């Protein structure tokens, strides 16, 4: 079992420790039985299981309640699920990210229509922000939403959309022309069966996930589908990422913890020249580096989450540091685990080989590592000018 001593850190309350223990037991009993050979169906089954288990109640706010999303809870859940099953983590995360805009900015009617389904796992959500020419550069989005009477008409394309092709509802960002660049974007709720929305292409990656390019051609949605106000799209997207970016780091931490666990099993059971592998000083050095990188990542992650839960309006700098460091270091931890496994480390289906493929995307989505460096630098330089 992975190290749990971090739960005694002052970032957490008893309710977090209780949740972590319950989720650990649930994941151990429920995730191994889900068949992963068909990725789409596996994600549907995982969302249903997470909903039945009550875990998705943490991914979206409860309609009518003033309780905000608890970022420490989100991070603990993602860390634990990622350690057990990367696709389970993905399925949980997208329920939160996909409807994060509704949780944070939706009307009571919008929340009541969609969030109960997301919380109980009977509907799947997606976050449609990226376009072929604008990934991290959100302000460069070109998809349009043109007002036509009581409707907006959407035209354009979104790509690399997680849950694309299996989602029941998409949060879509499009240009309404309220101003140049970031000022001209707005956010909309678009059900998957809306006429004019189609799946243009399914995208395959080194770690199988449901991903797609979406095409919008004269796609009409009612004015009431707008989230927040016209021109708020950039603010909404950044606010959602401000909450969920730390949780990407937590997923990376979960992968890294699993890699360390697998490495420890390997070096304590494998012999080299008649002695356990762990007796080699070089191996001990690798284990020390892995343990240190994991603890440093956890400190950055739960500092960011605690800061947000303590009432900070934005945690842009803290979340960027957590995501940058944790995803980059998780890559290194997993690489060391592969190396310690020797030939078995690159055998298809081995735990560390799966982790090696899973971790790479986390250094790209929700803000690539180099973009996080720019964010951190600007935030740091801003402190000097102010």
XYZ file of C-alpha atoms in Angstrom:
386
model
C 0.000 0.000 0.000
C 1.293 3.467 -0.885
C 2.556 5.820 1.804
C -0.326 7.469 3.669
C 1.624 9.522 6.215
C 1.073 12.690 4.196
C -2.550 12.621 5.344
C -1.307 13.717 8.769
C -0.043 17.001 7.332
C -1.892 20.117 8.566
C -3.391 20.703 5.109
C -6.049 18.086 5.856
C -9.046 17.741 8.138
C -10.450 14.527 9.582
C -13.078 14.417 6.829
C -10.307 14.225 4.212
C -8.584 11.401 6.026
C -11.862 9.497 6.332
C -12.614 10.003 2.649
C -9.151 8.775 1.634
C -9.562 5.585 3.678
C -13.016 4.863 2.267
C -11.928 5.498 -1.307
C -8.874 3.281 -0.896
C -11.087 0.398 0.203
C -13.651 1.067 -2.537
C -11.049 1.303 -5.301
C -9.380 -1.919 -4.203
C -12.704 -3.766 -4.409
C -14.390 -2.186 -7.442
C -11.895 -1.131 -10.105
C -10.225 -4.422 -10.995
C -13.439 -5.926 -12.372
C -13.972 -3.336 -15.119
C -12.861 -4.514 -18.563
C -10.536 -2.016 -20.285
C -10.377 -3.619 -23.729
C -13.020 -1.210 -25.064
C -12.039 2.267 -23.878
C -15.400 3.941 -24.520
C -17.354 1.286 -22.677
C -14.775 1.180 -19.893
C -15.238 4.915 -19.309
C -19.014 4.552 -19.305
C -18.742 1.725 -16.785
C -16.305 3.691 -14.625
C -18.529 6.779 -14.565
C -21.490 4.612 -13.584
C -19.463 2.896 -10.850
C -18.086 6.176 -9.506
C -21.590 7.584 -9.480
C -23.044 4.570 -7.692
C -20.234 4.765 -5.157
C -21.059 8.389 -4.406
C -17.638 9.699 -5.449
C -18.943 11.903 -8.251
C -20.853 13.945 -5.685
C -17.504 15.626 -5.084
C -16.952 16.478 -8.754
C -19.785 19.002 -9.136
C -21.643 21.231 -6.700
C -24.988 20.197 -5.298
C -27.769 22.366 -6.785
C -29.233 24.635 -4.144
C -26.213 24.321 -1.864
C -23.731 27.096 -1.163
C -20.912 24.613 -0.537
C -18.093 25.157 -3.067
C -15.987 22.506 -4.707
C -13.409 21.249 -2.208
C -10.077 21.163 -4.039
C -8.324 19.029 -1.422
C -11.035 16.410 -1.838
C -10.735 16.549 -5.624
C -6.964 16.109 -5.372
C -7.180 13.217 -2.917
C -9.692 11.415 -5.106
C -7.647 11.904 -8.274
C -4.416 10.841 -6.560
C -6.000 7.673 -5.209
C -7.801 6.728 -8.412
C -4.720 7.390 -10.556
C -2.663 5.117 -8.321
C -5.188 2.328 -8.896
C -6.389 2.933 -12.465
C -5.539 5.777 -14.833
C -8.814 5.508 -16.733
C -10.793 5.712 -13.481
C -8.982 8.939 -12.666
C -9.746 10.258 -16.147
C -13.420 9.399 -15.815
C -13.733 11.168 -12.468
C -11.750 14.203 -13.578
C -13.797 14.850 -16.693
C -17.065 14.817 -14.761
C -15.678 17.732 -12.769
C -13.843 19.611 -15.510
C -16.628 19.111 -18.041
C -19.213 20.841 -15.855
C -16.875 23.042 -13.834
C -18.211 26.124 -15.590
C -21.769 25.189 -14.575
C -20.679 24.529 -10.982
C -18.947 27.902 -10.751
C -21.057 30.182 -12.976
C -24.250 28.352 -13.955
C -27.756 29.528 -13.201
C -29.932 27.581 -10.800
C -31.825 26.146 -13.775
C -28.621 25.049 -15.528
C -27.296 23.433 -12.368
C -30.563 21.626 -11.712
C -30.757 20.294 -15.267
C -27.242 18.859 -15.518
C -25.384 18.554 -12.234
C -27.536 15.849 -10.585
C -26.905 13.618 -13.627
C -23.180 14.310 -13.452
C -23.085 13.636 -9.702
C -24.862 10.280 -9.979
C -23.047 9.127 -13.117
C -26.039 8.959 -15.464
C -24.593 11.607 -17.802
C -21.038 12.145 -19.056
C -19.569 15.617 -19.542
C -16.772 17.204 -21.583
C -14.865 20.500 -21.701
C -14.519 21.814 -25.261
C -11.940 24.606 -25.288
C -9.015 23.581 -27.530
C -9.047 24.297 -31.272
C -6.666 23.168 -34.029
C -4.826 26.504 -33.979
C -5.272 27.383 -30.293
C -4.286 25.057 -27.507
C -2.824 26.947 -24.576
C -3.467 30.212 -26.455
C -7.155 30.356 -25.591
C -7.489 33.982 -26.712
C -6.751 32.853 -30.273
C -9.954 30.790 -30.510
C -11.884 31.323 -33.729
C -15.071 29.298 -33.250
C -18.041 31.667 -33.448
C -21.391 31.976 -31.695
C -23.662 34.374 -33.587
C -26.841 35.667 -31.989
C -29.904 34.978 -34.127
C -33.134 35.918 -32.374
C -33.548 33.699 -29.330
C -30.683 31.407 -30.340
C -26.940 31.381 -30.798
C -25.576 29.687 -33.916
C -22.256 27.897 -33.404
C -19.777 27.338 -36.204
C -16.244 25.994 -35.910
C -14.196 23.108 -34.647
C -12.840 21.841 -31.346
C -10.152 19.193 -31.029
C -8.424 16.985 -28.450
C -11.686 16.967 -26.531
C -11.633 14.394 -23.738
C -14.817 12.298 -23.673
C -15.449 13.416 -27.234
C -17.792 10.875 -28.763
C -19.191 9.531 -25.492
C -20.205 12.725 -23.672
C -23.848 13.660 -23.152
C -23.084 17.354 -22.719
C -20.254 19.672 -23.730
C -19.182 22.983 -22.233
C -18.180 24.888 -25.361
C -16.280 28.163 -25.664
C -16.903 30.329 -28.721
C -16.318 33.869 -29.925
C -19.329 36.175 -29.502
C -17.437 39.283 -30.571
C -17.709 41.259 -27.342
C -14.136 42.427 -27.776
C -10.764 41.423 -29.222
C -8.836 38.379 -28.092
C -9.822 36.972 -24.715
C -12.583 39.556 -24.241
C -14.641 38.131 -27.098
C -15.261 34.611 -25.776
C -18.373 33.180 -24.150
C -19.288 29.766 -22.707
C -22.248 27.573 -23.647
C -23.918 24.309 -22.660
C -24.316 22.111 -25.740
C -26.066 18.722 -25.413
C -24.415 16.025 -27.518
C -27.563 15.421 -29.578
C -27.803 19.049 -30.741
C -28.339 19.227 -34.507
C -25.238 20.454 -36.307
C -22.790 18.932 -33.794
C -20.948 15.878 -35.028
C -17.837 13.879 -34.215
C -15.435 14.707 -37.039
C -12.641 12.380 -35.927
C -11.734 10.059 -33.083
C -8.138 10.533 -31.900
C -5.839 7.709 -30.786
C -3.030 8.285 -28.282
C -0.299 6.246 -26.591
C -2.545 5.856 -23.538
C -6.064 5.046 -24.796
C -8.678 7.622 -23.803
C -11.874 8.767 -25.542
C -10.737 11.821 -27.516
C -12.262 13.495 -30.541
C -12.429 16.440 -32.868
C -15.880 18.077 -32.826
C -17.438 19.911 -35.748
C -20.140 22.568 -35.295
C -22.047 23.578 -38.429
C -24.940 26.010 -37.935
C -25.497 24.453 -34.528
C -28.417 26.304 -32.900
C -28.715 26.513 -29.135
C -31.081 28.676 -27.055
C -29.817 31.916 -25.516
C -30.395 30.330 -22.112
C -27.551 27.897 -22.884
C -24.979 30.631 -22.261
C -23.073 30.205 -18.987
C -22.584 33.475 -17.144
C -22.655 36.560 -19.346
C -21.547 37.314 -22.878
C -17.796 37.904 -22.976
C -17.121 35.951 -19.806
C -15.719 32.902 -21.591
C -12.053 33.515 -20.880
C -12.713 34.354 -17.242
C -14.850 31.229 -16.866
C -12.306 28.932 -18.512
C -9.452 30.282 -16.382
C -11.531 29.985 -13.204
C -12.325 26.352 -14.003
C -8.681 25.579 -14.728
C -7.687 27.399 -11.539
C -9.677 24.789 -9.610
C -8.814 21.699 -11.621
C -5.165 22.343 -12.575
C -4.017 21.261 -9.117
C -5.924 18.024 -9.573
C -3.909 17.197 -12.701
C -0.833 17.417 -10.501
C -2.558 15.106 -8.012
C -3.169 12.527 -10.737
C 0.528 12.687 -11.646
C 1.322 12.176 -7.966
C -0.872 9.084 -7.933
C 0.989 7.674 -10.929
C 4.323 8.416 -9.252
C 3.283 6.723 -6.003
C 2.256 3.619 -7.929
C 5.597 3.646 -9.753
C 7.486 3.811 -6.464
C 5.404 0.958 -5.050
C 6.186 -1.174 -8.108
C 9.868 -0.256 -7.897
C 10.033 -1.208 -4.228
C 8.500 -4.595 -4.978
C 11.014 -5.109 -7.770
C 14.165 -4.202 -5.858
C 13.189 -6.231 -2.803
C 12.398 -9.413 -4.742
C 14.971 -9.292 -7.558
C 18.495 -10.571 -6.956
C 21.680 -9.489 -8.716
C 24.829 -11.562 -8.192
C 23.272 -13.347 -5.236
C 22.092 -10.231 -3.369
C 18.830 -8.247 -3.386
C 18.778 -5.449 -5.943
C 18.150 -2.822 -3.243
C 21.592 -3.438 -1.726
C 23.219 -1.660 -4.672
C 23.965 1.941 -3.668
C 22.936 3.259 -7.079
C 19.538 1.641 -6.644
C 19.213 3.181 -3.194
C 20.001 6.547 -4.755
C 17.169 6.107 -7.263
C 14.725 5.145 -4.516
C 15.764 8.175 -2.454
C 15.247 10.544 -5.398
C 11.853 9.016 -6.160
C 10.663 9.355 -2.563
C 11.895 12.945 -2.328
C 10.269 14.006 -5.609
C 6.970 12.470 -4.503
C 6.942 14.287 -1.163
C 7.939 17.599 -2.766
C 5.138 17.215 -5.312
C 2.601 16.441 -2.605
C 3.618 19.545 -0.650
C 3.122 21.797 -3.675
C -0.185 20.168 -4.605
C -1.807 20.297 -1.220
C -0.483 23.780 -0.523
C -2.301 24.952 -3.654
C -5.470 23.024 -2.785
C -5.472 24.226 0.842
C -4.947 27.811 -0.290
C -7.961 27.629 -2.617
C -10.139 25.951 0.002
C -9.113 28.621 2.514
C -10.809 31.275 0.397
C -8.184 32.529 -2.039
C -10.006 33.909 -5.114
C -7.255 32.661 -7.428
C -4.309 30.294 -7.025
C -2.798 30.779 -10.462
C 0.818 30.736 -9.261
C 0.395 27.924 -6.743
C -1.523 25.697 -9.163
C 0.970 26.315 -11.975
C 3.873 25.370 -9.698
C 2.076 22.234 -8.541
C 1.232 21.098 -12.060
C 4.626 21.881 -13.567
C 6.703 20.245 -10.848
C 4.484 17.255 -10.155
C 3.961 16.202 -13.766
C 7.621 16.662 -14.688
C 8.854 14.827 -11.595
C 6.306 12.036 -12.005
C 7.740 11.460 -15.478
C 11.208 11.072 -13.909
C 9.966 8.822 -11.106
C 8.212 6.525 -13.561
C 11.250 6.449 -15.842
C 13.387 5.309 -12.898
C 10.833 2.605 -12.100
C 10.992 1.368 -15.700
C 14.785 1.313 -15.528
C 14.774 -0.671 -12.288
C 12.492 -3.251 -13.919
C 14.939 -3.840 -16.762
C 13.415 -5.597 -19.760
C 10.164 -6.183 -17.893
C 9.748 -2.418 -17.621
C 8.997 -2.086 -21.328
C 6.872 -5.193 -21.646
C 3.369 -4.284 -22.803
C 0.840 -4.548 -20.005
C 3.312 -4.241 -17.128
C 2.222 -1.684 -14.550
C 5.250 0.580 -15.037
C 4.945 0.402 -18.841
C 1.319 1.517 -18.576
C 2.314 4.349 -16.238
C 5.031 5.412 -18.680
C 2.413 5.923 -21.371
C -0.167 7.474 -19.018
C 2.032 10.212 -17.561
C 3.174 11.867 -20.780
C -0.080 13.616 -21.630
C -0.320 15.253 -18.202
C 2.660 17.456 -19.071
C 0.648 18.828 -22.011
C -3.058 19.138 -21.229
C -4.570 21.918 -19.093
C -1.501 24.013 -19.834
C 1.766 22.511 -21.088
C 4.829 22.595 -18.843
C 6.463 25.500 -20.690
C 3.239 27.497 -20.436
C 3.252 26.905 -16.677
C 6.767 28.349 -16.553
C 5.549 31.481 -18.308
C 2.647 31.776 -15.850
C 4.932 31.371 -12.842
C 7.422 33.895 -14.196
C 4.726 36.487 -14.894
C 3.192 36.011 -11.473
C 6.602 36.348 -9.821
C 7.569 39.419 -11.848
C 4.168 40.918 -11.086
C 4.984 40.823 -7.398
C 7.989 43.045 -8.047
C 6.070 45.633 -10.075
C 3.310 45.831 -7.485
